[in-house]
Amino acid sequence: PKGISPRLQALCTDMQSATISIQPISNLTLARWKKLIWNIPFNGLSVIENALTDQLLKDPATRKRCETLMNEVATAATACTHPIEKDFIQKMITDTEKMNPYSPSMKLDFDQGRPMEIKSIYKNPIRIAKAAGVAMPETERLCQQLLIADSLNT
């Protein structure tokens, strides 16, 4: 990560001039970990539980599993030198509760019989965390469930 280059800032300025909302990110790796905090639980569990986002949070068992998965991702990010602020997980939960209920992209792919993004959303972060000395057992469990579901679906 090299921050926001003058070229990127110029592109952002041009897009904002065209009334296109944009927010440049100075640390892409940290942004990816933050995205995984939401994607790992909600994408995978929506498939495994056949549930919308609101249903995952309303049920105490799946809500706890979401939080466990989110904490695993935050621990992995920290081990990979990209710590995530402590209140970020609660913000993601609160923001999700405010959203209209929906099926995340992985659930849409699954429902349409398309391959799911298991490698990029699950396998790669698990591998990177493991290389940093951190296990992600609940994420690995969800990954295995998704691999089975994917093999039966495509």
GROMACS .gro file of N, CA and C in nm:
model
  462
    1PRO      N    1   0.083  -0.120   0.000
    1PRO     CA    2   0.000   0.000   0.000
    1PRO      C    3   0.087   0.126   0.000
    2LYS      N    4   0.058   0.212  -0.091
    2LYS     CA    5   0.137   0.334  -0.103
    2LYS      C    6   0.054   0.458  -0.073
    3GLY      N    7  -0.065   0.442  -0.027
    3GLY     CA    8  -0.148   0.558   0.002
    3GLY      C    9  -0.221   0.606  -0.122
    4ILE      N   10  -0.270   0.726  -0.114
    4ILE     CA   11  -0.346   0.784  -0.224
    4ILE      C   12  -0.250   0.867  -0.308
    5SER      N   13  -0.227   0.821  -0.429
    5SER     CA   14  -0.134   0.889  -0.519
    5SER      C   15  -0.199   1.015  -0.577
    6PRO      N   16  -0.121   1.107  -0.626
    6PRO     CA   17  -0.178   1.225  -0.693
    6PRO      C   18  -0.269   1.186  -0.809
    7ARG      N   19  -0.232   1.082  -0.880
    7ARG     CA   20  -0.315   1.036  -0.992
    7ARG      C   21  -0.451   0.987  -0.944
    8LEU      N   22  -0.451   0.909  -0.836
    8LEU     CA   23  -0.577   0.862  -0.780
    8LEU      C   24  -0.660   0.979  -0.728
    9GLN      N   25  -0.596   1.074  -0.662
    9GLN     CA   26  -0.669   1.190  -0.611
    9GLN      C   27  -0.731   1.269  -0.726
   10ALA      N   28  -0.660   1.283  -0.836
   10ALA     CA   29  -0.714   1.354  -0.953
   10ALA      C   30  -0.835   1.279  -1.009
   11LEU      N   31  -0.827   1.147  -1.014
   11LEU     CA   32  -0.941   1.068  -1.061
   11LEU      C   33  -1.061   1.086  -0.968
   12CYS      N   34  -1.036   1.085  -0.839
   12CYS     CA   35  -1.144   1.107  -0.741
   12CYS      C   36  -1.208   1.244  -0.760
   13THR      N   37  -1.126   1.343  -0.780
   13THR     CA   38  -1.177   1.479  -0.802
   13THR      C   39  -1.264   1.484  -0.927
   14ASP      N   40  -1.219   1.420  -1.034
   14ASP     CA   41  -1.298   1.416  -1.158
   14ASP      C   42  -1.431   1.346  -1.136
   15MET      N   43  -1.429   1.236  -1.064
   15MET     CA   44  -1.553   1.162  -1.039
   15MET      C   45  -1.648   1.243  -0.951
   16GLN      N   46  -1.595   1.309  -0.851
   16GLN     CA   47  -1.679   1.392  -0.765
   16GLN      C   48  -1.738   1.508  -0.844
   17SER      N   49  -1.662   1.563  -0.938
   17SER     CA   50  -1.713   1.671  -1.025
   17SER      C   51  -1.830   1.622  -1.110
   18ALA      N   52  -1.828   1.492  -1.140
   18ALA     CA   53  -1.936   1.432  -1.219
   18ALA      C   54  -2.047   1.378  -1.128
   19THR      N   55  -2.047   1.420  -1.003
   19THR     CA   56  -2.143   1.379  -0.899
   19THR      C   57  -2.145   1.228  -0.876
   20ILE      N   58  -2.030   1.165  -0.892
   20ILE     CA   59  -2.015   1.023  -0.860
   20ILE      C   60  -1.948   1.015  -0.723
   21SER      N   61  -2.017   0.949  -0.630
   21SER     CA   62  -1.966   0.937  -0.495
   21SER      C   63  -1.847   0.841  -0.494
   22ILE      N   64  -1.738   0.885  -0.434
   22ILE     CA   65  -1.617   0.803  -0.427
   22ILE      C   66  -1.542   0.836  -0.299
   23GLN      N   67  -1.482   0.735  -0.242
   23GLN     CA   68  -1.401   0.754  -0.123
   23GLN      C   69  -1.270   0.679  -0.142
   24PRO      N   70  -1.162   0.750  -0.165
   24PRO     CA   71  -1.033   0.681  -0.185
   24PRO      C   72  -0.988   0.613  -0.056
   25ILE      N   73  -0.919   0.502  -0.073
   25ILE     CA   74  -0.871   0.423   0.040
   25ILE      C   75  -0.719   0.418   0.033
   26SER      N   76  -0.655   0.455   0.142
   26SER     CA   77  -0.509   0.461   0.141
   26SER      C   78  -0.444   0.326   0.169
   27ASN      N   79  -0.515   0.233   0.233
   27ASN     CA   80  -0.457   0.102   0.265
   27ASN      C   81  -0.552  -0.006   0.214
   28LEU      N   82  -0.526  -0.052   0.094
   28LEU     CA   83  -0.614  -0.150   0.030
   28LEU      C   84  -0.618  -0.282   0.106
   29THR      N   85  -0.507  -0.324   0.162
   29THR     CA   86  -0.504  -0.451   0.235
   29THR      C   87  -0.594  -0.444   0.359
   30LEU      N   88  -0.586  -0.334   0.432
   30LEU     CA   89  -0.674  -0.316   0.548
   30LEU      C   90  -0.820  -0.312   0.503
   31ALA      N   91  -0.848  -0.244   0.393
   31ALA     CA   92  -0.985  -0.237   0.341
   31ALA      C   93  -1.038  -0.376   0.306
   32ARG      N   94  -0.952  -0.461   0.253
   32ARG     CA   95  -0.994  -0.598   0.220
   32ARG      C   96  -1.029  -0.676   0.347
   33TRP      N   97  -0.945  -0.664   0.451
   33TRP     CA   98  -0.976  -0.732   0.576
   33TRP      C   99  -1.108  -0.682   0.634
   34LYS      N  100  -1.129  -0.551   0.627
   34LYS     CA  101  -1.255  -0.495   0.679
   34LYS      C  102  -1.375  -0.548   0.600
   35LYS      N  103  -1.358  -0.560   0.471
   35LYS     CA  104  -1.467  -0.614   0.388
   35LYS      C  105  -1.496  -0.759   0.426
   36LEU      N  106  -1.390  -0.835   0.456
   36LEU     CA  107  -1.408  -0.974   0.495
   36LEU      C  108  -1.480  -0.989   0.629
   37ILE      N  109  -1.468  -0.889   0.714
   37ILE     CA  110  -1.539  -0.894   0.843
   37ILE      C  111  -1.689  -0.911   0.820
   38TRP      N  112  -1.740  -0.848   0.715
   38TRP     CA  113  -1.882  -0.863   0.682
   38TRP      C  114  -1.904  -0.981   0.588
   39ASN      N  115  -1.821  -0.992   0.486
   39ASN     CA  116  -1.844  -1.093   0.383
   39ASN      C  117  -1.835  -1.237   0.434
   40ILE      N  118  -1.739  -1.265   0.518
   40ILE     CA  119  -1.724  -1.404   0.564
   40ILE      C  120  -1.849  -1.453   0.636
   41PRO      N  121  -1.901  -1.385   0.735
   41PRO     CA  122  -2.021  -1.439   0.799
   41PRO      C  123  -2.147  -1.429   0.713
   42PHE      N  124  -2.174  -1.314   0.656
   42PHE     CA  125  -2.304  -1.295   0.593
   42PHE      C  126  -2.316  -1.365   0.458
   43ASN      N  127  -2.212  -1.368   0.379
   43ASN     CA  128  -2.219  -1.440   0.253
   43ASN      C  129  -2.235  -1.590   0.278
   44GLY      N  130  -2.145  -1.645   0.358
   44GLY     CA  131  -2.148  -1.790   0.380
   44GLY      C  132  -2.270  -1.839   0.455
   45LEU      N  133  -2.302  -1.772   0.564
   45LEU     CA  134  -2.416  -1.818   0.644
   45LEU      C  135  -2.550  -1.800   0.572
   46SER      N  136  -2.558  -1.702   0.483
   46SER     CA  137  -2.683  -1.687   0.407
   46SER      C  138  -2.708  -1.809   0.320
   47VAL      N  139  -2.600  -1.871   0.272
   47VAL     CA  140  -2.613  -1.993   0.192
   47VAL      C  141  -2.644  -2.112   0.282
   48ILE      N  142  -2.562  -2.131   0.383
   48ILE     CA  143  -2.575  -2.249   0.470
   48ILE      C  144  -2.708  -2.249   0.546
   49GLU      N  145  -2.751  -2.133   0.590
   49GLU     CA  146  -2.876  -2.122   0.667
   49GLU      C  147  -2.997  -2.091   0.580
   50ASN      N  148  -2.974  -2.066   0.450
   50ASN     CA  149  -3.082  -2.026   0.359
   50ASN      C  150  -3.161  -1.910   0.420
   51ALA      N  151  -3.087  -1.803   0.452
   51ALA     CA  152  -3.146  -1.693   0.526
   51ALA      C  153  -3.102  -1.558   0.469
   52LEU      N  154  -3.188  -1.459   0.491
   52LEU     CA  155  -3.155  -1.321   0.457
   52LEU      C  156  -3.070  -1.262   0.571
   53THR      N  157  -3.013  -1.146   0.547
   53THR     CA  158  -2.926  -1.083   0.646
   53THR      C  159  -2.997  -1.061   0.779
   54ASP      N  160  -3.119  -1.014   0.776
   54ASP     CA  161  -3.190  -0.987   0.901
   54ASP      C  162  -3.218  -1.114   0.980
   55GLN      N  163  -3.246  -1.223   0.909
   55GLN     CA  164  -3.273  -1.350   0.977
   55GLN      C  165  -3.148  -1.402   1.047
   56LEU      N  166  -3.032  -1.379   0.987
   56LEU     CA  167  -2.908  -1.423   1.049
   56LEU      C  168  -2.883  -1.353   1.182
   57LEU      N  169  -2.923  -1.226   1.190
   57LEU     CA  170  -2.900  -1.150   1.313
   57LEU      C  171  -3.012  -1.167   1.415
   58LYS      N  172  -3.133  -1.199   1.370
   58LYS     CA  173  -3.244  -1.217   1.465
   58LYS      C  174  -3.234  -1.347   1.542
   59ASP      N  175  -3.178  -1.450   1.480
   59ASP     CA  176  -3.164  -1.578   1.548
   59ASP      C  177  -3.040  -1.574   1.637
   60PRO      N  178  -3.055  -1.600   1.768
   60PRO     CA  179  -2.940  -1.589   1.859
   60PRO      C  180  -2.821  -1.678   1.820
   61ALA      N  181  -2.847  -1.797   1.771
   61ALA     CA  182  -2.737  -1.888   1.737
   61ALA      C  183  -2.658  -1.838   1.616
   62THR      N  184  -2.728  -1.794   1.512
   62THR     CA  185  -2.655  -1.747   1.393
   62THR      C  186  -2.593  -1.610   1.419
   63ARG      N  187  -2.656  -1.529   1.502
   63ARG     CA  188  -2.595  -1.400   1.538
   63ARG      C  189  -2.462  -1.424   1.609
   64LYS      N  190  -2.461  -1.519   1.703
   64LYS     CA  191  -2.337  -1.551   1.775
   64LYS      C  192  -2.232  -1.604   1.678
   65ARG      N  193  -2.274  -1.686   1.583
   65ARG     CA  194  -2.178  -1.739   1.485
   65ARG      C  195  -2.124  -1.625   1.398
   66CYS      N  196  -2.209  -1.530   1.359
   66CYS     CA  197  -2.162  -1.412   1.285
   66CYS      C  198  -2.054  -1.339   1.364
   67GLU      N  199  -2.081  -1.315   1.491
   67GLU     CA  200  -1.986  -1.242   1.575
   67GLU      C  201  -1.855  -1.320   1.591
   68THR      N  202  -1.864  -1.451   1.607
   68THR     CA  203  -1.745  -1.535   1.619
   68THR      C  204  -1.661  -1.525   1.492
   69LEU      N  205  -1.726  -1.536   1.378
   69LEU     CA  206  -1.655  -1.526   1.249
   69LEU      C  207  -1.592  -1.388   1.232
   70MET      N  208  -1.665  -1.285   1.268
   70MET     CA  209  -1.612  -1.148   1.257
   70MET      C  210  -1.488  -1.130   1.345
   71ASN      N  211  -1.494  -1.183   1.466
   71ASN     CA  212  -1.380  -1.173   1.557
   71ASN      C  213  -1.260  -1.252   1.505
   72GLU      N  214  -1.284  -1.367   1.443
   72GLU     CA  215  -1.174  -1.442   1.383
   72GLU      C  216  -1.105  -1.360   1.274
   73VAL      N  217  -1.184  -1.295   1.192
   73VAL     CA  218  -1.126  -1.214   1.084
   73VAL      C  219  -1.045  -1.098   1.143
   74ALA      N  220  -1.099  -1.033   1.245
   74ALA     CA  221  -1.027  -0.922   1.308
   74ALA      C  222  -0.896  -0.970   1.370
   75THR      N  223  -0.897  -1.086   1.432
   75THR     CA  224  -0.775  -1.142   1.490
   75THR      C  225  -0.673  -1.173   1.380
   76ALA      N  226  -0.719  -1.229   1.270
   76ALA     CA  227  -0.630  -1.259   1.157
   76ALA      C  228  -0.573  -1.130   1.100
   77ALA      N  229  -0.655  -1.029   1.083
   77ALA     CA  230  -0.608  -0.901   1.029
   77ALA      C  231  -0.500  -0.842   1.117
   78THR      N  232  -0.520  -0.848   1.247
   78THR     CA  233  -0.420  -0.796   1.341
   78THR      C  234  -0.289  -0.874   1.329
   79ALA      N  235  -0.299  -1.005   1.321
   79ALA     CA  236  -0.179  -1.088   1.306
   79ALA      C  237  -0.105  -1.057   1.177
   80CYS      N  238  -0.178  -1.009   1.078
   80CYS     CA  239  -0.119  -0.974   0.948
   80CYS      C  240  -0.083  -0.826   0.942
   81THR      N  241  -0.068  -0.764   1.055
   81THR     CA  242  -0.027  -0.624   1.072
   81THR      C  243  -0.128  -0.522   1.017
   82HIS      N  244  -0.255  -0.559   1.020
   82HIS     CA  245  -0.360  -0.467   0.978
   82HIS      C  246  -0.472  -0.466   1.081
   83PRO      N  247  -0.442  -0.415   1.202
   83PRO     CA  248  -0.544  -0.418   1.308
   83PRO      C  249  -0.667  -0.336   1.271
   84ILE      N  250  -0.779  -0.388   1.315
   84ILE     CA  251  -0.909  -0.323   1.289
   84ILE      C  252  -0.960  -0.270   1.421
   85GLU      N  253  -1.009  -0.146   1.419
   85GLU     CA  254  -1.055  -0.082   1.542
   85GLU      C  255  -1.163  -0.166   1.609
   86LYS      N  256  -1.163  -0.165   1.742
   86LYS     CA  257  -1.248  -0.252   1.823
   86LYS      C  258  -1.398  -0.235   1.797
   87ASP      N  259  -1.441  -0.113   1.768
   87ASP     CA  260  -1.585  -0.090   1.749
   87ASP      C  261  -1.632  -0.120   1.607
   88PHE      N  262  -1.544  -0.162   1.517
   88PHE     CA  263  -1.582  -0.185   1.379
   88PHE      C  264  -1.681  -0.300   1.364
   89ILE      N  265  -1.662  -0.408   1.441
   89ILE     CA  266  -1.753  -0.522   1.431
   89ILE      C  267  -1.894  -0.481   1.472
   90GLN      N  268  -1.906  -0.410   1.583
   90GLN     CA  269  -2.039  -0.367   1.625
   90GLN      C  270  -2.101  -0.272   1.523
   91LYS      N  271  -2.020  -0.187   1.462
   91LYS     CA  272  -2.071  -0.098   1.357
   91LYS      C  273  -2.127  -0.179   1.240
   92MET      N  274  -2.056  -0.284   1.201
   92MET     CA  275  -2.104  -0.368   1.090
   92MET      C  276  -2.236  -0.435   1.125
   93ILE      N  277  -2.249  -0.482   1.248
   93ILE     CA  278  -2.374  -0.545   1.291
   93ILE      C  279  -2.486  -0.443   1.293
   94THR      N  280  -2.460  -0.328   1.351
   94THR     CA  281  -2.561  -0.222   1.358
   94THR      C  282  -2.603  -0.177   1.219
   95ASP      N  283  -2.506  -0.156   1.130
   95ASP     CA  284  -2.537  -0.116   0.992
   95ASP      C  285  -2.621  -0.221   0.921
   96THR      N  286  -2.590  -0.348   0.945
   96THR     CA  287  -2.664  -0.457   0.881
   96THR      C  288  -2.807  -0.461   0.934
   97GLU      N  289  -2.824  -0.437   1.062
   97GLU     CA  290  -2.959  -0.435   1.120
   97GLU      C  291  -3.044  -0.323   1.059
   98LYS      N  292  -2.981  -0.214   1.019
   98LYS     CA  293  -3.052  -0.100   0.960
   98LYS      C  294  -3.086  -0.121   0.813
   99MET      N  295  -3.017  -0.214   0.747
   99MET     CA  296  -3.039  -0.237   0.604
   99MET      C  297  -3.172  -0.306   0.580
  100ASN      N  298  -3.223  -0.288   0.459
  100ASN     CA  299  -3.334  -0.373   0.418
  100ASN      C  300  -3.280  -0.515   0.406
  101PRO      N  301  -3.354  -0.614   0.454
  101PRO     CA  302  -3.306  -0.752   0.445
  101PRO      C  303  -3.279  -0.791   0.300
  102TYR      N  304  -3.171  -0.864   0.279
  102TYR     CA  305  -3.141  -0.908   0.143
  102TYR      C  306  -3.053  -1.032   0.143
  103SER      N  307  -3.041  -1.091   0.025
  103SER     CA  308  -2.952  -1.204   0.004
  103SER      C  309  -2.819  -1.151  -0.047
  104PRO      N  310  -2.709  -1.179   0.023
  104PRO     CA  311  -2.578  -1.137  -0.026
  104PRO      C  312  -2.542  -1.205  -0.159
  105SER      N  313  -2.439  -1.156  -0.223
  105SER     CA  314  -2.402  -1.203  -0.357
  105SER      C  315  -2.375  -1.353  -0.362
  106MET      N  316  -2.314  -1.409  -0.258
  106MET     CA  317  -2.286  -1.552  -0.259
  106MET      C  318  -2.415  -1.633  -0.259
  107LYS      N  319  -2.514  -1.586  -0.187
  107LYS     CA  320  -2.644  -1.654  -0.185
  107LYS      C  321  -2.710  -1.646  -0.322
  108LEU      N  322  -2.699  -1.531  -0.387
  108LEU     CA  323  -2.755  -1.516  -0.522
  108LEU      C  324  -2.685  -1.611  -0.620
  109ASP      N  325  -2.551  -1.619  -0.609
  109ASP     CA  326  -2.477  -1.712  -0.694
  109ASP      C  327  -2.522  -1.856  -0.668
  110PHE      N  328  -2.531  -1.893  -0.542
  110PHE     CA  329  -2.572  -2.028  -0.506
  110PHE      C  330  -2.712  -2.059  -0.562
  111ASP      N  331  -2.804  -1.967  -0.541
  111ASP     CA  332  -2.942  -1.988  -0.587
  111ASP      C  333  -2.952  -2.001  -0.738
  112GLN      N  334  -2.860  -1.937  -0.810
  112GLN     CA  335  -2.859  -1.944  -0.956
  112GLN      C  336  -2.771  -2.058  -1.008
  113GLY      N  337  -2.716  -2.138  -0.918
  113GLY     CA  338  -2.633  -2.250  -0.959
  113GLY      C  339  -2.496  -2.210  -1.010
  114ARG      N  340  -2.453  -2.088  -0.977
  114ARG     CA  341  -2.321  -2.041  -1.019
  114ARG      C  342  -2.218  -2.076  -0.911
  115PRO      N  343  -2.092  -2.091  -0.951
  115PRO     CA  344  -1.988  -2.116  -0.850
  115PRO      C  345  -1.978  -1.998  -0.753
  116MET      N  346  -1.948  -2.029  -0.629
  116MET     CA  347  -1.935  -1.925  -0.528
  116MET      C  348  -1.788  -1.885  -0.516
  117GLU      N  349  -1.762  -1.766  -0.464
  117GLU     CA  350  -1.626  -1.714  -0.450
  117GLU      C  351  -1.560  -1.766  -0.322
  118ILE      N  352  -1.552  -1.894  -0.311
  118ILE     CA  353  -1.500  -1.956  -0.189
  118ILE      C  354  -1.350  -1.931  -0.174
  119LYS      N  355  -1.277  -1.939  -0.283
  119LYS     CA  356  -1.131  -1.920  -0.274
  119LYS      C  357  -1.097  -1.780  -0.225
  120SER      N  358  -1.155  -1.678  -0.287
  120SER     CA  359  -1.117  -1.541  -0.251
  120SER      C  360  -1.172  -1.497  -0.117
  121ILE      N  361  -1.290  -1.542  -0.080
  121ILE     CA  362  -1.351  -1.496   0.045
  121ILE      C  363  -1.310  -1.581   0.164
  122TYR      N  364  -1.280  -1.709   0.143
  122TYR     CA  365  -1.250  -1.798   0.255
  122TYR      C  366  -1.109  -1.858   0.250
  123LYS      N  367  -1.076  -1.928   0.142
  123LYS     CA  368  -0.949  -2.001   0.138
  123LYS      C  369  -0.828  -1.908   0.148
  124ASN      N  370  -0.828  -1.799   0.072
  124ASN     CA  371  -0.712  -1.708   0.077
  124ASN      C  372  -0.692  -1.646   0.214
  125PRO      N  373  -0.794  -1.590   0.278
  125PRO     CA  374  -0.773  -1.535   0.412
  125PRO      C  375  -0.730  -1.641   0.515
  126ILE      N  376  -0.786  -1.761   0.505
  126ILE     CA  377  -0.745  -1.869   0.596
  126ILE      C  378  -0.597  -1.899   0.577
  127ARG      N  379  -0.553  -1.908   0.453
  127ARG     CA  380  -0.412  -1.937   0.421
  127ARG      C  381  -0.321  -1.826   0.472
  128ILE      N  382  -0.361  -1.702   0.450
  128ILE     CA  383  -0.280  -1.587   0.492
  128ILE      C  384  -0.271  -1.581   0.645
  129ALA      N  385  -0.383  -1.604   0.711
  129ALA     CA  386  -0.384  -1.604   0.858
  129ALA      C  387  -0.297  -1.716   0.912
  130LYS      N  388  -0.308  -1.834   0.852
  130LYS     CA  389  -0.227  -1.948   0.896
  130LYS      C  390  -0.079  -1.917   0.883
  131ALA      N  391  -0.040  -1.851   0.773
  131ALA     CA  392   0.101  -1.813   0.753
  131ALA      C  393   0.147  -1.714   0.860
  132ALA      N  394   0.052  -1.637   0.916
  132ALA     CA  395   0.084  -1.541   1.022
  132ALA      C  396   0.072  -1.605   1.161
  133GLY      N  397   0.042  -1.734   1.165
  133GLY     CA  398   0.035  -1.805   1.292
  133GLY      C  399  -0.100  -1.803   1.360
  134VAL      N  400  -0.206  -1.771   1.284
  134VAL     CA  401  -0.340  -1.760   1.342
  134VAL      C  402  -0.433  -1.862   1.277
  135ALA      N  403  -0.502  -1.938   1.360
  135ALA     CA  404  -0.603  -2.033   1.311
  135ALA      C  405  -0.738  -1.962   1.303
  136MET      N  406  -0.818  -2.003   1.207
  136MET     CA  407  -0.954  -1.950   1.191
  136MET      C  408  -1.050  -2.070   1.186
  137PRO      N  409  -1.069  -2.140   1.298
  137PRO     CA  410  -1.145  -2.266   1.296
  137PRO      C  411  -1.291  -2.251   1.253
  138GLU      N  412  -1.357  -2.147   1.296
  138GLU     CA  413  -1.497  -2.131   1.258
  138GLU      C  414  -1.509  -2.092   1.110
  139THR      N  415  -1.414  -2.014   1.063
  139THR     CA  416  -1.412  -1.978   0.921
  139THR      C  417  -1.381  -2.102   0.837
  140GLU      N  418  -1.289  -2.185   0.884
  140GLU     CA  419  -1.259  -2.309   0.812
  140GLU      C  420  -1.380  -2.401   0.809
  141ARG      N  421  -1.452  -2.408   0.918
  141ARG     CA  422  -1.574  -2.491   0.923
  141ARG      C  423  -1.677  -2.442   0.822
  142LEU      N  424  -1.697  -2.311   0.819
  142LEU     CA  425  -1.793  -2.254   0.723
  142LEU      C  426  -1.745  -2.278   0.580
  143CYS      N  427  -1.616  -2.264   0.556
  143CYS     CA  428  -1.560  -2.288   0.424
  143CYS      C  429  -1.589  -2.432   0.380
  144GLN      N  430  -1.569  -2.527   0.469
  144GLN     CA  431  -1.597  -2.667   0.436
  144GLN      C  432  -1.745  -2.689   0.404
  145GLN      N  433  -1.832  -2.627   0.480
  145GLN     CA  434  -1.975  -2.639   0.454
  145GLN      C  435  -2.008  -2.582   0.316
  146LEU      N  436  -1.946  -2.471   0.281
  146LEU     CA  437  -1.971  -2.408   0.151
  146LEU      C  438  -1.916  -2.493   0.036
  147LEU      N  439  -1.800  -2.554   0.057
  147LEU     CA  440  -1.744  -2.642  -0.046
  147LEU      C  441  -1.837  -2.760  -0.074
  148ILE      N  442  -1.894  -2.816   0.031
  148ILE     CA  443  -1.990  -2.927   0.014
  148ILE      C  444  -2.114  -2.876  -0.058
  149ALA      N  445  -2.169  -2.764  -0.013
  149ALA     CA  446  -2.289  -2.708  -0.078
  149ALA      C  447  -2.262  -2.676  -0.224
  150ASP      N  448  -2.145  -2.621  -0.253
  150ASP     CA  449  -2.109  -2.585  -0.390
  150ASP      C  450  -2.097  -2.710  -0.478
  151SER      N  451  -2.038  -2.815  -0.424
  151SER     CA  452  -2.021  -2.936  -0.503
  151SER      C  453  -2.155  -3.002  -0.535
  152LEU      N  454  -2.250  -2.987  -0.447
  152LEU     CA  455  -2.383  -3.044  -0.471
  152LEU      C  456  -2.471  -2.956  -0.558
  153ASN      N  457  -2.429  -2.830  -0.574
  153ASN     CA  458  -2.514  -2.731  -0.640
  153ASN      C  459  -2.476  -2.707  -0.786
  154THR      N  460  -2.350  -2.728  -0.821
  154THR     CA  461  -2.306  -2.694  -0.957
  154THR      C  462  -2.287  -2.817  -1.044
   0.00000   0.00000   0.00000
